[in-house]
Structure formats: structure tokens, C-alpha cells
CSV table of C-alpha atoms in Angstrom, one decimal:
chain,number,residue,atom,x,y,z
A,1,MET,CA,18.5,47.4,-32.6
A,2,ARG,CA,15.0,48.2,-34.2
A,3,LYS,CA,12.2,49.1,-31.5
A,4,LEU,CA,8.9,47.7,-31.4
A,5,PRO,CA,6.0,50.0,-31.5
A,6,ILE,CA,4.1,50.7,-28.3
A,7,LEU,CA,1.1,49.1,-29.2
A,8,ALA,CA,2.9,45.9,-30.4
A,9,LEU,CA,4.7,45.7,-26.9
A,10,SER,CA,1.3,46.1,-25.3
A,11,ALA,CA,-0.2,43.3,-27.2
A,12,LEU,CA,2.8,41.0,-26.2
A,13,ALA,CA,2.3,42.0,-22.7
A,14,LEU,CA,-1.5,41.0,-22.9
A,15,ALA,CA,-0.6,37.7,-24.5
A,16,ALA,CA,2.0,36.7,-22.0
A,17,PRO,CA,-0.4,35.5,-19.3
A,18,MET,CA,-2.3,33.5,-21.8
A,19,PHE,CA,0.9,31.8,-23.0
A,20,ALA,CA,2.1,31.1,-19.5
A,21,SER,CA,-1.5,29.7,-18.7
A,22,ALA,CA,-1.3,27.2,-21.7
A,23,ALA,CA,2.0,26.2,-20.8
A,24,ALA,CA,0.9,25.3,-17.2
A,25,GLU,CA,-2.0,23.2,-18.6
A,26,PRO,CA,-1.2,19.4,-17.4
A,27,ALA,CA,-0.8,16.9,-20.2
A,28,ALA,CA,-4.0,14.8,-20.8
A,29,PRO,CA,-3.5,11.5,-18.9
A,30,ALA,CA,-3.9,8.1,-20.4
A,31,GLY,CA,-7.2,6.1,-20.0
A,32,ALA,CA,-10.4,7.6,-18.7
A,33,LYS,CA,-10.1,11.3,-18.2
A,34,ASN,CA,-13.4,12.1,-16.8
A,35,ILE,CA,-14.1,11.4,-13.1
A,36,VAL,CA,-17.7,11.5,-11.6
A,37,ILE,CA,-18.1,11.6,-7.8
A,38,VAL,CA,-21.1,10.7,-5.9
A,39,HIS,CA,-21.2,11.6,-2.3
A,40,GLY,CA,-22.8,9.8,0.5
A,41,SER,CA,-25.6,10.4,2.8
A,42,PHE,CA,-25.4,13.2,5.6
A,43,VAL,CA,-22.7,15.1,3.7
A,44,ASP,CA,-22.6,17.1,0.5
A,45,GLY,CA,-20.0,17.3,-2.4
A,46,SER,CA,-17.7,20.0,-0.8
A,47,GLY,CA,-15.7,17.6,1.2
A,48,TRP,CA,-14.4,16.3,-2.0
A,49,ARG,CA,-12.5,19.6,-2.9
A,50,VAL,CA,-8.8,18.3,-2.2
A,51,VAL,CA,-9.4,15.0,-4.1
A,52,HIS,CA,-10.9,17.3,-7.0
A,53,ASP,CA,-7.9,19.4,-6.9
A,54,ILE,CA,-5.4,16.6,-6.9
A,55,LEU,CA,-7.0,14.9,-9.9
A,56,ILE,CA,-7.5,18.2,-12.1
A,57,HIS,CA,-4.0,19.1,-11.5
A,58,LYS,CA,-3.0,15.8,-13.1
A,59,GLY,CA,-5.0,16.7,-16.3
A,60,TYR,CA,-8.5,14.7,-15.2
A,61,HIS,CA,-11.9,16.4,-15.8
A,62,VAL,CA,-13.7,15.9,-12.5
A,63,THR,CA,-17.4,16.5,-11.7
A,64,VAL,CA,-19.1,16.3,-8.2
A,65,VAL,CA,-22.8,15.3,-8.3
A,66,HIS,CA,-25.0,17.0,-5.7
A,67,GLN,CA,-27.9,14.7,-5.8
A,68,PRO,CA,-31.2,15.7,-4.1
A,69,ALA,CA,-31.1,12.8,-1.5
A,70,THR,CA,-34.8,12.5,-1.6
A,71,SER,CA,-34.9,8.8,-3.1
A,72,LEU,CA,-32.7,6.4,-4.8
A,73,ASP,CA,-34.4,7.0,-8.2
A,74,ALA,CA,-33.9,10.8,-7.7
A,75,ASP,CA,-30.1,10.4,-7.0
A,76,VAL,CA,-29.6,7.8,-9.7
A,77,ALA,CA,-31.4,10.6,-12.1
A,78,ALA,CA,-29.0,13.3,-10.9
A,79,THR,CA,-26.0,11.2,-11.6
A,80,ARG,CA,-27.1,10.0,-14.9
A,81,GLU,CA,-27.7,13.7,-15.9
A,82,ILE,CA,-23.9,14.5,-15.0
A,83,LEU,CA,-22.8,11.3,-16.9
A,84,ASP,CA,-24.7,12.5,-20.0
A,85,GLN,CA,-22.7,15.7,-20.0
A,86,GLN,CA,-19.2,13.7,-19.9
A,87,VAL,CA,-17.4,13.3,-23.4
A,88,GLY,CA,-15.4,10.0,-23.5
A,89,PRO,CA,-14.8,7.2,-20.9
A,90,VAL,CA,-15.8,7.9,-17.1
A,91,VAL,CA,-14.5,6.6,-13.8
A,92,LEU,CA,-17.7,6.7,-11.5
A,93,VAL,CA,-16.9,7.1,-7.7
A,94,GLY,CA,-19.2,6.5,-4.9
A,95,HIS,CA,-19.0,7.0,-1.2
A,96,SER,CA,-21.0,5.3,1.5
A,97,SER,CA,-24.7,5.3,0.2
A,98,GLY,CA,-23.4,6.7,-3.0
A,99,GLY,CA,-22.0,3.2,-3.7
A,100,ALA,CA,-25.6,2.0,-4.6
A,101,VAL,CA,-26.1,4.9,-6.9
A,102,ILE,CA,-23.1,4.3,-9.0
A,103,GLY,CA,-23.9,0.6,-9.2
A,104,ILE,CA,-27.1,1.7,-10.9
A,105,ALA,CA,-26.1,4.6,-12.7
A,106,GLY,CA,-22.8,3.1,-13.8
A,107,ASP,CA,-24.7,0.7,-16.0
A,108,ARG,CA,-23.9,2.6,-19.2
A,109,ASP,CA,-21.3,2.1,-21.7
A,110,LYS,CA,-19.1,5.2,-21.2
A,111,VAL,CA,-18.6,4.2,-17.6
A,112,LYS,CA,-15.3,2.0,-17.6
A,113,ALA,CA,-14.8,1.7,-13.9
A,114,LEU,CA,-16.2,2.0,-10.4
A,115,VAL,CA,-14.6,3.1,-7.2
A,116,TYR,CA,-16.4,2.5,-4.0
A,117,VAL,CA,-14.9,4.7,-1.2
A,118,ALA,CA,-16.1,3.2,2.2
A,119,GLY,CA,-19.1,2.5,-0.1
A,120,LEU,CA,-22.0,0.1,-0.2
A,121,GLN,CA,-22.0,-2.1,-3.0
A,122,PRO,CA,-25.4,-3.9,-3.2
A,123,GLU,CA,-26.4,-6.7,-5.4
A,124,VAL,CA,-29.4,-6.6,-7.7
A,125,GLY,CA,-32.6,-6.9,-5.3
A,126,GLU,CA,-30.6,-6.0,-2.1
A,127,THR,CA,-31.6,-2.8,-0.1
A,128,LEU,CA,-29.1,-0.6,1.7
A,129,GLY,CA,-30.8,-1.4,5.1
A,130,GLN,CA,-30.5,-5.3,4.4
A,131,LEU,CA,-26.6,-4.9,4.1
A,132,LEU,CA,-26.3,-2.3,6.9
A,133,SER,CA,-28.2,-4.8,9.4
A,134,SER,CA,-26.0,-7.7,8.2
A,135,MET,CA,-23.0,-6.4,10.1
A,136,PRO,CA,-24.1,-3.7,12.4
A,137,SER,CA,-21.9,-0.6,12.7
A,138,PRO,CA,-19.9,0.1,15.8
A,139,SER,CA,-22.0,3.1,16.2
A,140,ASN,CA,-25.9,3.6,15.8
A,141,ASP,CA,-26.6,7.4,16.4
A,142,ILE,CA,-28.9,7.9,13.4
A,143,HIS,CA,-32.3,9.4,14.2
A,144,ALA,CA,-35.7,9.5,12.0
A,145,THR,CA,-37.9,12.2,12.0
A,146,ARG,CA,-41.5,12.1,11.4
A,147,ASP,CA,-41.6,12.9,7.9
A,148,GLY,CA,-39.2,10.0,6.9
A,149,LEU,CA,-35.8,11.8,7.1
A,150,LEU,CA,-32.6,10.4,8.8
A,151,PHE,CA,-30.1,12.5,10.5
A,152,VAL,CA,-27.1,11.9,12.5
A,153,ASP,CA,-27.1,13.0,16.2
A,154,ARG,CA,-24.9,16.3,16.0
A,155,ALA,CA,-23.3,15.7,19.3
A,156,LYS,CA,-22.1,12.2,18.0
A,157,PHE,CA,-21.2,13.2,14.4
A,158,GLY,CA,-17.5,13.6,14.9
A,159,GLU,CA,-17.0,10.5,16.8
A,160,ASP,CA,-19.0,8.3,14.6
A,161,PHE,CA,-18.1,10.0,11.0
A,162,ALA,CA,-15.2,11.6,11.3
A,163,ALA,CA,-13.1,10.8,14.3
A,164,ASP,CA,-9.7,11.3,12.6
A,165,GLN,CA,-10.4,15.0,11.9
A,166,THR,CA,-10.4,18.3,14.0
A,167,THR,CA,-13.4,19.3,16.2
A,168,ASN,CA,-13.9,22.5,14.1
A,169,ARG,CA,-14.1,20.6,11.2
A,170,THR,CA,-16.5,17.7,12.5
A,171,ASP,CA,-18.6,20.4,14.3
A,172,PHE,CA,-19.2,22.1,10.9
A,173,LEU,CA,-20.0,18.8,9.2
A,174,ALA,CA,-22.4,18.2,11.9
A,175,ALA,CA,-24.2,21.3,11.6
A,176,SER,CA,-24.2,21.3,7.8
A,177,GLN,CA,-25.4,17.8,7.3
A,178,VAL,CA,-27.8,16.7,4.8
A,179,PRO,CA,-30.7,14.7,6.1
A,180,ALA,CA,-31.2,11.4,4.1
A,181,ALA,CA,-34.5,9.9,2.8
A,182,ALA,CA,-35.2,6.6,4.9
A,183,ALA,CA,-37.0,5.4,1.7
A,184,THR,CA,-33.5,5.2,0.0
A,185,PHE,CA,-32.3,2.5,2.5
A,186,GLY,CA,-35.4,0.6,2.0
A,187,THR,CA,-35.3,0.6,-2.0
A,188,GLN,CA,-34.3,-2.6,-3.7
A,189,ASN,CA,-31.4,-1.9,-6.0
A,190,TRP,CA,-32.2,-2.9,-9.6
A,191,ALA,CA,-28.8,-2.9,-11.2
A,192,ALA,CA,-25.2,-3.8,-10.0
A,193,ALA,CA,-22.8,-2.6,-12.7
A,194,TRP,CA,-19.9,-4.0,-10.8
A,195,HIS,CA,-20.9,-7.5,-12.4
A,196,LYS,CA,-19.7,-6.0,-15.8
A,197,LYS,CA,-17.2,-3.2,-14.9
A,198,PRO,CA,-13.8,-3.4,-13.1
A,199,SER,CA,-14.3,-2.2,-9.5
A,200,TYR,CA,-12.1,-0.6,-6.8
A,201,GLY,CA,-12.9,-0.8,-3.2
A,202,ILE,CA,-11.4,1.6,-0.4
A,203,VAL,CA,-11.8,0.2,3.2
A,204,ALA,CA,-11.6,2.9,5.9
A,205,THR,CA,-10.2,0.5,8.5
A,206,ASP,CA,-11.2,2.8,11.4
A,207,ASP,CA,-14.7,3.5,10.1
A,208,LYS,CA,-17.4,3.7,12.8
A,209,ALA,CA,-20.3,4.4,10.5
A,210,LEU,CA,-19.9,1.6,8.0
A,211,ASN,CA,-18.5,-1.6,9.5
A,212,PRO,CA,-15.0,-2.2,7.8
A,213,ASP,CA,-15.7,-5.9,7.8
A,214,LEU,CA,-19.0,-5.3,5.6
A,215,GLN,CA,-17.0,-3.3,3.3
A,216,ARG,CA,-14.4,-6.1,2.9
A,217,TRP,CA,-17.3,-8.7,2.5
A,218,MET,CA,-18.7,-6.7,-0.2
A,219,TYR,CA,-15.8,-6.0,-2.1
A,220,LYS,CA,-14.9,-9.6,-2.1
A,221,ARG,CA,-18.1,-10.6,-3.3
A,222,ALA,CA,-17.7,-8.2,-6.2
A,223,GLY,CA,-14.1,-9.2,-6.9
A,224,SER,CA,-13.1,-5.6,-6.4
A,225,LYS,CA,-9.2,-4.5,-6.2
A,226,VAL,CA,-9.1,-3.5,-2.5
A,227,THR,CA,-7.1,-0.9,-0.8
A,228,GLU,CA,-7.1,-0.4,3.0
A,229,ILE,CA,-6.6,2.9,4.4
A,230,LYS,CA,-6.5,3.8,8.0
A,231,ALA,CA,-9.1,6.5,8.3
A,232,SER,CA,-12.8,7.3,9.3
A,233,HIS,CA,-15.8,7.0,7.1
A,234,THR,CA,-14.8,10.4,5.7
A,235,VAL,CA,-11.5,9.0,4.3
A,236,TYR,CA,-11.8,11.1,1.4
A,237,ILE,CA,-11.3,14.4,3.7
A,238,SER,CA,-8.6,12.9,6.2
A,239,GLN,CA,-6.6,10.9,3.2
A,240,PRO,CA,-7.3,12.7,0.1
A,241,GLU,CA,-3.8,11.7,-1.5
A,242,ALA,CA,-4.6,8.1,-0.9
A,243,VAL,CA,-8.1,8.2,-2.3
A,244,ALA,CA,-7.0,10.0,-5.3
A,245,LYS,CA,-4.3,7.5,-6.0
A,246,VAL,CA,-7.0,4.6,-6.2
A,247,ILE,CA,-9.2,6.8,-8.5
A,248,GLU,CA,-6.3,7.6,-10.7
A,249,GLN,CA,-5.4,3.7,-10.8
A,250,ALA,CA,-8.9,2.8,-11.8
A,251,ALA,CA,-8.6,5.8,-14.7
A,252,LEU,CA,-5.3,4.6,-16.0
A,253,ASN,CA,-6.3,0.9,-16.1
A,254,ALA,CA,-9.9,2.0,-17.8
A,255,LYS,CA,-10.5,0.4,-21.3
């Protein structure tokens, strides 16, 4: 049998990992392939890591927006910047106050569906403050600073925000929380893309930060397809598989 030259063998050895990597690439999914996630107030996008990993391993292109949390306008602008970078149809996902952001930023042709994850879903002209006061949450441990920022009492963060998670995780979430601008909650929403786009709503049934009945009422008003998950406000961390499943459903049905 003819022996291959040493250089040829070396080239094959170097190429093997590339061939293996190419073979491991997941097939492109049907429907919308781009998922853009907008996190809510008092947290950042890092909590979406597991949902991100589940979706990318199914072939989706996932981007998490890190909005400045200084105003609703600034958060919408940051989300639009990410949307401009997407090639092809997009499913836009919003958690908590991020629901207001996707309702405005989602008013673009490339956005084909909206997913609200324990999210606020305001109508045009409504403020987040109005919605939140219409059905008070089981807890109210949010404090304001003199410079117009809001934060959750660190000692209450775990109980209010993430009661279904371990103490070491909730302690870190409390210590690393992102202050929210009070002005964001008083700004009237100037668009509600859910009037034009298919929408999906996840109710976190054990939510102590956003009244589950308010979630149900908003989703019903918008005609959203509703999924109820037994979880806290950080349902995307405690139940990532269930959340990813709803996002995937929205993507597969996107037209």
C-alpha cells in the first residue's frame, strides 16, 4: 500500500478538527432564525445564558441586548441597534419591563413575532407605572434614590424576584442588580407592535414581582398565545427549557 508523505498526513490531521466542527453544526431551523432577547429591570442579560445555549444548539442565532436602563428611549434605541444587525426574520423576546421595549422596537418589518416572558405589555399611551399600579404585586420592596434610580431591597431580592432559586444565586443577583431609571416607568409608550405581530406570553405563576393576574390580563387583551409556567419572576433562569420551548415555537411559526 502506498504511503502518504509526512506533509500530507500533517495536513489531514490539521483539517480533521475543522471537518468535525462542520459536521457538528446544527441544521438551520425553519421559520425565523434570529432571536433577540431584551432583559428586564434590576437584572442584566447574563441570566439568559442557558436559554441562549439551548437555542444556539438548535441552530438559532441568538443576541442578548444590554440596554443602558437610563430611559425607555435609550433602551429602545439599544434594541433597534441590535435589530439592525440581524439578517432575516427576527423573534423579539422581552422580560419584565423589557416587554415595553419590544412593543416599541418590534414595530419593524423584520420582527415577525414577540415573546413576553413575565413581561409587561403596555398599550399605546400607557405607562409601566399605570399597569403596575392597576394590580399591585404581592411584594413592594423597591426603593428610589435621590437621583431618580430604583433598586430592589437586597435583603428581599431573593424572596421577591427569584424565590425558586438557591440562596447563593439570589444573593449574587441582589449584589449585582442594575438600578432602573424611575423615568422609564413614567414614560408613555408610543407603539404596541403586538397589534400587528403574533405574540406569545409566558405567565410566571409564582411571580411576586409582577402580579400573575396582571400578566394574564395583558396577554388576553393582546390576544397572545399563553403558556403558564410554575416559576418566579426569573422564570428564564429557573425554567430555561420551558422558556426556550415557547421562543422556539414562536420562531417556527414566524412568517
